[in-house]
């Protein structure tokens, strides 16, 4: 019985650990960065951008974040995984606030 309980607990822990994403992201200085949208999550309005210097930025877009393509305002739905983007971010403590996302292709 003890063995079964131990196996159950260990299995549960392993399952929970494997389901959670634990990405190592970077916090950069306020500025504009170009990169690739490695992940796009419409549900959370979140994107992960890999910059040209190999930093991974985790960005939660808000209603104030301006999204554009070719100089025209567009919606979040226009962001595509592996698409090239240029992001303007503001560093606030240990997080990045995305001010603008320009879709390059």
Phi, psi and omega in degrees: 000317179297322180296318179296318179297317180296316179298319180297314180296313180297320178297318179296317179297315179297318179297313181296321180295319183286336181280330182280135176273135179227076183276141175275107180252163183245149172249120183252171178287160176305132180164192181244133185226144175253149179182199182242134176283094183292327182216137179231119181241100182295327181299317180261001186050051184237141173226148172250123182246125174266115183281169181295338176261023172069027173269148178250116182257128176259117186234124174259111182283145179242179177294340179274347179288125179272126178246128182220162175211123181061031179083358180251143177292136178226174181261170180304326182301340180282345178285132182236144175300137181070011176277148178281136181221160171236124183242139173250121184236155174241126179278125176232098183067239180257022178225162179249132176254115181283119179270324181209146174231120178251119180279120183271328176199000000 
